[in-house]
Amino acid sequence: MLNPTDFPKPTLISVNGVELEVFEAGRENIGEPIVLCHGWPEHAFSWRHQVPALAAAGYHVIVPNQRGYGNSSHPTEIADYDIEHLSGDLIALLDHYGYDDATFVGHDWGAMVVWGLTLLHPHRVNRVINLSLPYQERGEKPWIEFMEEIFGGDFYFVHFNRRPGVADAVLDENTFRFLRNMYRKNQPPAEPEPGMAMINLAKAETPLGEPLMSDSELAVFVSAFETSGFTGSINWYRNLDRNWHLLADVDPIIHQPTLMIYGDRDAVAKSENLTEFVPNVEVVNVDCGHWIQQEKPEETNQAILKWLEQQDADAA
């Protein structure tokens, strides 16, 4: 387990009309940027096991708390969390450091942002590494509308959109319990409960499985969300249909070399047609649940570093 005091100290950087809390390592490796993008309900600290390994391998590691998270800005308008704004933050971060492009790594919602960023700004992304969430085909119906038809109104993506503020309040009231119950591993399979899963999780007295991290590590996440609240981060979900429209006219193919890392026990489904949209992809499967880089840090680091090394060798 990592002592949180070993994580890099943050800097607040003004970009794209907001301030981002950014953690950096390997500044001596200028010219080799790699940007790590967290998911929900996460924090830059979720990459704590990857930061030192990537810096030691020669990369300038840049890890933002994206808008709505940690001490980064929390705009009040829902539309300020759409894919144009989220990807615009990352492009502005590259500009801040003077980089034309970078390797981008995303987990969960961070992967969704990296996929969208790569579609909207293909010349600013040289390689893609995504964990858990594969490329999501745009389809004929807006995403929330589609999910509502398939999964119903209690599915948390739909609930966040159709009943704004309801889940936010429950999570804000039960921050520690929600995050303690969320960050687990080796959970026994269970039948889905009626009701909204995230609200149920926030109210559950007893967590399942085993803790993913130490108490001091969990405290970093709890403290961040107790300060920020959950609304900013949940607003990412409230832009899914808007994002569907914003991505209507872009080339849907990811042309960059891509590494896709799945957790074999992740509830997020693997893609059956990934190579149709991501033709230059290599897939790695890890025996774990959803929190891949935190549950299996050594395997994750090994997969990432081996793939990056191979990419460099192929480019030489």
CSV table of C-alpha atoms in Angstrom, one decimal:
chain,number,residue,atom,x,y,z
A,1,MET,CA,0.0,0.0,0.0
A,2,LEU,CA,1.2,3.5,-0.9
A,3,ASN,CA,1.6,6.2,1.7
A,4,PRO,CA,-0.4,9.2,0.3
A,5,THR,CA,2.4,11.6,1.3
A,6,ASP,CA,4.6,9.9,-1.3
A,7,PHE,CA,2.3,11.1,-4.1
A,8,PRO,CA,3.5,14.2,-6.0
A,9,LYS,CA,2.4,17.6,-4.7
A,10,PRO,CA,-0.2,19.3,-6.9
A,11,THR,CA,0.0,22.5,-8.9
A,12,LEU,CA,-3.1,24.5,-9.9
A,13,ILE,CA,-2.9,25.3,-13.6
A,14,SER,CA,-5.2,27.7,-15.4
A,15,VAL,CA,-6.4,26.2,-18.7
A,16,ASN,CA,-9.5,26.5,-20.9
A,17,GLY,CA,-11.3,28.8,-18.5
A,18,VAL,CA,-10.9,26.6,-15.4
A,19,GLU,CA,-8.2,25.6,-12.9
A,20,LEU,CA,-7.0,22.1,-12.9
A,21,GLU,CA,-5.2,20.4,-10.0
A,22,VAL,CA,-2.3,18.6,-11.7
A,23,PHE,CA,0.2,16.1,-10.2
A,24,GLU,CA,3.4,15.6,-12.1
A,25,ALA,CA,6.4,13.3,-12.0
A,26,GLY,CA,9.4,12.8,-14.3
A,27,ARG,CA,9.8,16.5,-15.3
A,28,GLU,CA,13.4,15.6,-16.3
A,29,ASN,CA,11.8,13.5,-19.1
A,30,ILE,CA,10.6,16.6,-21.0
A,31,GLY,CA,9.5,15.5,-24.5
A,32,GLU,CA,8.0,12.2,-23.5
A,33,PRO,CA,4.5,13.2,-22.1
A,34,ILE,CA,2.0,10.7,-20.9
A,35,VAL,CA,-1.3,12.0,-19.5
A,36,LEU,CA,-3.3,9.8,-17.1
A,37,CYS,CA,-7.1,10.4,-16.9
A,38,HIS,CA,-9.1,9.1,-13.9
A,39,GLY,CA,-12.6,7.8,-13.9
A,40,TRP,CA,-15.6,8.1,-11.6
A,41,PRO,CA,-15.8,8.4,-8.6
A,42,GLU,CA,-12.0,8.7,-8.7
A,43,HIS,CA,-9.2,11.1,-8.3
A,44,ALA,CA,-5.7,11.5,-9.8
A,45,PHE,CA,-4.5,9.5,-6.8
A,46,SER,CA,-6.0,6.4,-8.5
A,47,TRP,CA,-2.8,6.3,-10.7
A,48,ARG,CA,-0.5,6.3,-7.6
A,49,HIS,CA,1.0,2.9,-8.6
A,50,GLN,CA,1.6,3.9,-12.2
A,51,VAL,CA,3.2,7.4,-11.7
A,52,PRO,CA,6.6,6.2,-10.3
A,53,ALA,CA,6.9,3.3,-12.8
A,54,LEU,CA,6.2,5.6,-15.8
A,55,ALA,CA,8.5,8.3,-14.6
A,56,ALA,CA,11.3,5.7,-14.0
A,57,ALA,CA,10.7,4.4,-17.6
A,58,GLY,CA,11.5,7.9,-19.0
A,59,TYR,CA,8.1,9.6,-19.2
A,60,HIS,CA,6.9,13.0,-18.2
A,61,VAL,CA,3.8,11.9,-16.2
A,62,ILE,CA,1.0,14.4,-16.1
A,63,VAL,CA,-2.0,13.5,-13.9
A,64,PRO,CA,-4.9,16.0,-13.7
A,65,ASN,CA,-7.9,16.0,-11.4
A,66,GLN,CA,-10.3,16.7,-14.2
A,67,ARG,CA,-13.0,19.4,-13.9
A,68,GLY,CA,-15.5,18.6,-11.2
A,69,TYR,CA,-12.9,16.6,-9.1
A,70,GLY,CA,-10.6,17.4,-6.2
A,71,ASN,CA,-9.4,21.0,-6.1
A,72,SER,CA,-10.0,21.5,-9.8
A,73,SER,CA,-12.8,23.9,-10.8
A,74,HIS,CA,-16.4,22.8,-10.5
A,75,PRO,CA,-18.4,24.9,-13.0
A,76,THR,CA,-22.1,25.1,-12.2
A,77,GLU,CA,-23.5,24.7,-15.7
A,78,ILE,CA,-24.1,21.0,-16.7
A,79,ALA,CA,-23.1,21.7,-20.3
A,80,ASP,CA,-19.6,22.8,-19.0
A,81,TYR,CA,-18.9,19.1,-18.5
A,82,ASP,CA,-19.5,17.9,-22.1
A,83,ILE,CA,-16.8,16.1,-24.2
A,84,GLU,CA,-15.8,19.4,-25.9
A,85,HIS,CA,-15.0,21.0,-22.5
A,86,LEU,CA,-13.3,17.8,-21.0
A,87,SER,CA,-11.2,17.2,-24.1
A,88,GLY,CA,-10.5,21.0,-24.4
A,89,ASP,CA,-9.0,20.9,-20.9
A,90,LEU,CA,-6.6,18.2,-21.9
A,91,ILE,CA,-5.6,20.0,-25.1
A,92,ALA,CA,-5.0,23.2,-23.1
A,93,LEU,CA,-2.9,21.2,-20.7
A,94,LEU,CA,-0.7,20.0,-23.6
A,95,ASP,CA,-0.4,23.6,-24.8
A,96,HIS,CA,0.6,24.7,-21.3
A,97,TYR,CA,3.5,22.3,-21.3
A,98,GLY,CA,4.4,23.1,-25.0
A,99,TYR,CA,3.5,19.6,-26.3
A,100,ASP,CA,2.1,19.0,-29.8
A,101,ASP,CA,0.8,15.6,-28.8
A,102,ALA,CA,1.0,13.0,-26.0
A,103,THR,CA,0.1,9.4,-25.1
A,104,PHE,CA,-3.2,9.4,-23.2
A,105,VAL,CA,-4.2,6.8,-20.7
A,106,GLY,CA,-7.8,6.6,-19.4
A,107,HIS,CA,-9.7,4.4,-16.9
A,108,ASP,CA,-13.5,4.1,-16.7
A,109,TRP,CA,-14.9,7.6,-17.5
A,110,GLY,CA,-11.4,8.7,-18.2
A,111,ALA,CA,-11.3,6.2,-21.0
A,112,MET,CA,-14.5,7.7,-22.4
A,113,VAL,CA,-12.8,11.1,-22.4
A,114,VAL,CA,-9.7,9.7,-24.1
A,115,TRP,CA,-11.8,8.0,-26.8
A,116,GLY,CA,-13.7,11.3,-27.4
A,117,LEU,CA,-10.5,13.4,-27.2
A,118,THR,CA,-8.9,11.2,-29.8
A,119,LEU,CA,-11.9,11.5,-32.2
A,120,LEU,CA,-12.1,15.3,-31.7
A,121,HIS,CA,-8.4,16.1,-31.7
A,122,PRO,CA,-6.7,13.2,-33.5
A,123,HIS,CA,-3.4,15.1,-34.1
A,124,ARG,CA,-2.9,15.8,-30.4
A,125,VAL,CA,-3.0,12.1,-29.4
A,126,ASN,CA,-0.1,9.8,-30.5
A,127,ARG,CA,-1.1,6.7,-28.6
A,128,VAL,CA,-4.1,5.5,-26.6
A,129,ILE,CA,-4.1,3.3,-23.6
A,130,ASN,CA,-7.6,2.6,-22.1
A,131,LEU,CA,-8.6,0.5,-19.1
A,132,SER,CA,-12.0,-1.1,-18.4
A,133,LEU,CA,-14.2,0.9,-20.8
A,134,PRO,CA,-13.8,-0.1,-24.5
A,135,TYR,CA,-14.7,2.2,-27.4
A,136,GLN,CA,-18.5,2.9,-27.3
A,137,GLU,CA,-20.1,2.8,-30.8
A,138,ARG,CA,-22.2,5.8,-31.3
A,139,GLY,CA,-25.3,3.9,-32.6
A,140,GLU,CA,-28.5,5.3,-33.9
A,141,LYS,CA,-30.1,6.6,-30.7
A,142,PRO,CA,-28.6,9.0,-28.1
A,143,TRP,CA,-26.9,7.0,-25.4
A,144,ILE,CA,-29.2,7.7,-22.4
A,145,GLU,CA,-32.3,7.2,-24.5
A,146,PHE,CA,-30.8,3.8,-25.6
A,147,MET,CA,-29.9,2.8,-22.0
A,148,GLU,CA,-33.3,3.8,-20.7
A,149,GLU,CA,-35.0,1.4,-23.2
A,150,ILE,CA,-32.6,-1.4,-22.4
A,151,PHE,CA,-32.0,-1.1,-18.6
A,152,GLY,CA,-34.9,1.1,-17.4
A,153,GLY,CA,-35.1,4.3,-15.4
A,154,ASP,CA,-33.3,3.0,-12.3
A,155,PHE,CA,-30.1,2.3,-14.2
A,156,TYR,CA,-27.7,4.8,-12.7
A,157,PHE,CA,-26.7,6.5,-16.0
A,158,VAL,CA,-30.4,7.1,-16.7
A,159,HIS,CA,-31.3,8.0,-13.1
A,160,PHE,CA,-28.5,10.7,-12.9
A,161,ASN,CA,-30.1,12.3,-16.0
A,162,ARG,CA,-33.8,11.9,-15.3
A,163,ARG,CA,-33.7,12.7,-11.6
A,164,PRO,CA,-31.0,15.4,-11.2
A,165,GLY,CA,-29.9,16.1,-7.7
A,166,VAL,CA,-31.4,13.0,-6.1
A,167,ALA,CA,-28.4,10.7,-6.2
A,168,ASP,CA,-26.0,13.6,-5.6
A,169,ALA,CA,-27.6,14.4,-2.3
A,170,VAL,CA,-27.5,10.8,-1.1
A,171,LEU,CA,-23.8,10.4,-2.1
A,172,ASP,CA,-22.9,13.7,-0.4
A,173,GLU,CA,-24.6,12.6,2.8
A,174,ASN,CA,-22.9,9.2,2.8
A,175,THR,CA,-19.5,9.9,1.2
A,176,PHE,CA,-17.3,7.7,3.3
A,177,ARG,CA,-19.8,4.7,3.2
A,178,PHE,CA,-20.3,5.0,-0.5
A,179,LEU,CA,-16.6,5.1,-1.3
A,180,ARG,CA,-15.8,2.4,1.2
A,181,ASN,CA,-18.5,0.1,-0.3
A,182,MET,CA,-17.5,1.0,-3.9
A,183,TYR,CA,-13.7,0.4,-3.7
A,184,ARG,CA,-13.8,-3.4,-3.1
A,185,LYS,CA,-12.2,-6.4,-4.8
A,186,ASN,CA,-13.0,-10.2,-4.9
A,187,GLN,CA,-16.7,-9.5,-4.5
A,188,PRO,CA,-18.9,-12.5,-4.7
A,189,PRO,CA,-21.3,-12.5,-7.7
A,190,ALA,CA,-24.7,-11.1,-6.7
A,191,GLU,CA,-28.1,-10.7,-8.3
A,192,PRO,CA,-28.9,-7.1,-9.2
A,193,GLU,CA,-31.0,-5.4,-6.5
A,194,PRO,CA,-34.1,-3.3,-7.3
A,195,GLY,CA,-33.6,0.4,-7.1
A,196,MET,CA,-30.7,2.6,-8.1
A,197,ALA,CA,-27.4,0.8,-7.6
A,198,MET,CA,-25.3,3.8,-6.5
A,199,ILE,CA,-27.9,4.9,-4.0
A,200,ASN,CA,-28.2,1.4,-2.6
A,201,LEU,CA,-24.4,1.2,-2.4
A,202,ALA,CA,-24.2,4.5,-0.5
A,203,LYS,CA,-26.8,3.2,2.0
A,204,ALA,CA,-25.5,-0.3,2.5
A,205,GLU,CA,-24.3,-1.0,6.0
A,206,THR,CA,-21.9,-3.8,5.1
A,207,PRO,CA,-19.4,-3.8,2.2
A,208,LEU,CA,-18.9,-6.9,0.1
A,209,GLY,CA,-15.6,-8.5,-0.8
A,210,GLU,CA,-12.3,-7.1,0.4
A,211,PRO,CA,-11.1,-3.5,0.7
A,212,LEU,CA,-9.2,-2.4,-2.4
A,213,MET,CA,-6.9,0.0,-0.5
A,214,SER,CA,-5.6,0.9,2.9
A,215,ASP,CA,-7.6,3.3,5.2
A,216,SER,CA,-5.1,6.1,4.5
A,217,GLU,CA,-5.4,5.6,0.7
A,218,LEU,CA,-9.2,5.6,1.0
A,219,ALA,CA,-9.1,8.8,3.1
A,220,VAL,CA,-7.6,10.6,0.1
A,221,PHE,CA,-10.7,9.9,-2.0
A,222,VAL,CA,-13.1,10.5,0.9
A,223,SER,CA,-11.6,13.9,1.8
A,224,ALA,CA,-11.6,15.0,-1.9
A,225,PHE,CA,-15.3,14.2,-2.3
A,226,GLU,CA,-16.3,15.6,1.1
A,227,THR,CA,-14.8,18.9,-0.1
A,228,SER,CA,-16.1,18.9,-3.7
A,229,GLY,CA,-19.3,17.0,-3.4
A,230,PHE,CA,-20.4,14.7,-6.2
A,231,THR,CA,-22.5,16.9,-8.5
A,232,GLY,CA,-19.6,18.1,-10.7
A,233,SER,CA,-18.4,14.6,-11.4
A,234,ILE,CA,-22.0,13.3,-12.0
A,235,ASN,CA,-22.5,16.1,-14.5
A,236,TRP,CA,-20.2,14.1,-16.8
A,237,TYR,CA,-23.0,11.6,-17.1
A,238,ARG,CA,-25.6,14.3,-17.7
A,239,ASN,CA,-23.8,15.2,-21.0
A,240,LEU,CA,-23.9,11.7,-22.6
A,241,ASP,CA,-26.7,12.6,-25.0
A,242,ARG,CA,-25.1,16.0,-25.7
A,243,ASN,CA,-21.8,14.2,-26.4
A,244,TRP,CA,-23.6,11.8,-28.8
A,245,HIS,CA,-24.7,14.9,-30.8
A,246,LEU,CA,-21.3,16.6,-30.6
A,247,LEU,CA,-19.6,13.5,-32.1
A,248,ALA,CA,-22.0,13.1,-35.0
A,249,ASP,CA,-19.8,14.5,-37.7
A,250,VAL,CA,-16.3,13.2,-36.7
A,251,ASP,CA,-14.5,10.2,-38.2
A,252,PRO,CA,-15.5,7.4,-35.8
A,253,ILE,CA,-12.3,5.4,-36.3
A,254,ILE,CA,-9.4,5.5,-33.8
A,255,HIS,CA,-6.4,5.4,-36.0
A,256,GLN,CA,-3.7,5.6,-33.3
A,257,PRO,CA,-1.9,2.5,-31.9
A,258,THR,CA,-4.1,1.5,-28.9
A,259,LEU,CA,-3.8,-0.8,-25.9
A,260,MET,CA,-7.0,-1.9,-24.3
A,261,ILE,CA,-6.8,-3.5,-20.8
A,262,TYR,CA,-9.8,-5.3,-19.5
A,263,GLY,CA,-10.5,-6.8,-16.0
A,264,ASP,CA,-11.9,-10.3,-16.5
A,265,ARG,CA,-14.3,-9.8,-13.5
A,266,ASP,CA,-15.2,-6.2,-14.4
A,267,ALA,CA,-19.0,-5.5,-14.7
A,268,VAL,CA,-18.2,-3.4,-17.7
A,269,ALA,CA,-18.7,-5.5,-20.8
A,270,LYS,CA,-15.9,-6.2,-23.2
A,271,SER,CA,-16.4,-5.0,-26.8
A,272,GLU,CA,-17.3,-7.6,-29.4
A,273,ASN,CA,-16.4,-5.4,-32.3
A,274,LEU,CA,-13.5,-3.3,-31.0
A,275,THR,CA,-11.3,-3.8,-34.1
A,276,GLU,CA,-14.0,-2.3,-36.3
A,277,PHE,CA,-13.5,1.1,-34.7
A,278,VAL,CA,-10.0,0.6,-33.2
A,279,PRO,CA,-8.1,-1.3,-35.9
A,280,ASN,CA,-4.6,-0.9,-34.4
A,281,VAL,CA,-5.5,-2.3,-31.0
A,282,GLU,CA,-3.8,-4.8,-28.7
A,283,VAL,CA,-5.9,-6.3,-26.0
A,284,VAL,CA,-4.7,-7.4,-22.5
A,285,ASN,CA,-6.9,-9.2,-20.0
A,286,VAL,CA,-6.1,-9.1,-16.3
A,287,ASP,CA,-7.7,-11.3,-13.6
A,288,CYS,CA,-9.4,-8.6,-11.6
A,289,GLY,CA,-12.5,-6.4,-11.2
A,290,HIS,CA,-13.2,-2.8,-12.3
A,291,TRP,CA,-10.4,-1.0,-10.5
A,292,ILE,CA,-7.7,-2.5,-12.7
A,293,GLN,CA,-4.7,-0.3,-12.1
A,294,GLN,CA,-5.4,-0.2,-8.3
A,295,GLU,CA,-6.2,-3.9,-7.8
A,296,LYS,CA,-3.4,-5.2,-10.0
A,297,PRO,CA,-0.8,-2.5,-10.2
A,298,GLU,CA,2.2,-4.7,-11.1
A,299,GLU,CA,0.3,-6.5,-13.9
A,300,THR,CA,-1.0,-3.1,-15.2
A,301,ASN,CA,2.4,-1.5,-15.1
A,302,GLN,CA,4.0,-4.4,-16.9
A,303,ALA,CA,1.3,-4.4,-19.6
A,304,ILE,CA,1.6,-0.7,-20.2
A,305,LEU,CA,5.4,-0.5,-20.2
A,306,LYS,CA,5.8,-3.6,-22.4
A,307,TRP,CA,3.4,-2.2,-24.9
A,308,LEU,CA,5.0,1.3,-24.9
A,309,GLU,CA,8.4,-0.3,-25.3
A,310,GLN,CA,7.2,-2.3,-28.3
A,311,GLN,CA,5.6,0.8,-29.8
A,312,ASP,CA,9.0,2.6,-29.5
A,313,ALA,CA,10.8,-0.3,-31.1
A,314,ASP,CA,8.4,-0.5,-34.0
A,315,ALA,CA,8.7,3.3,-34.6
A,316,ALA,CA,12.6,3.2,-34.5
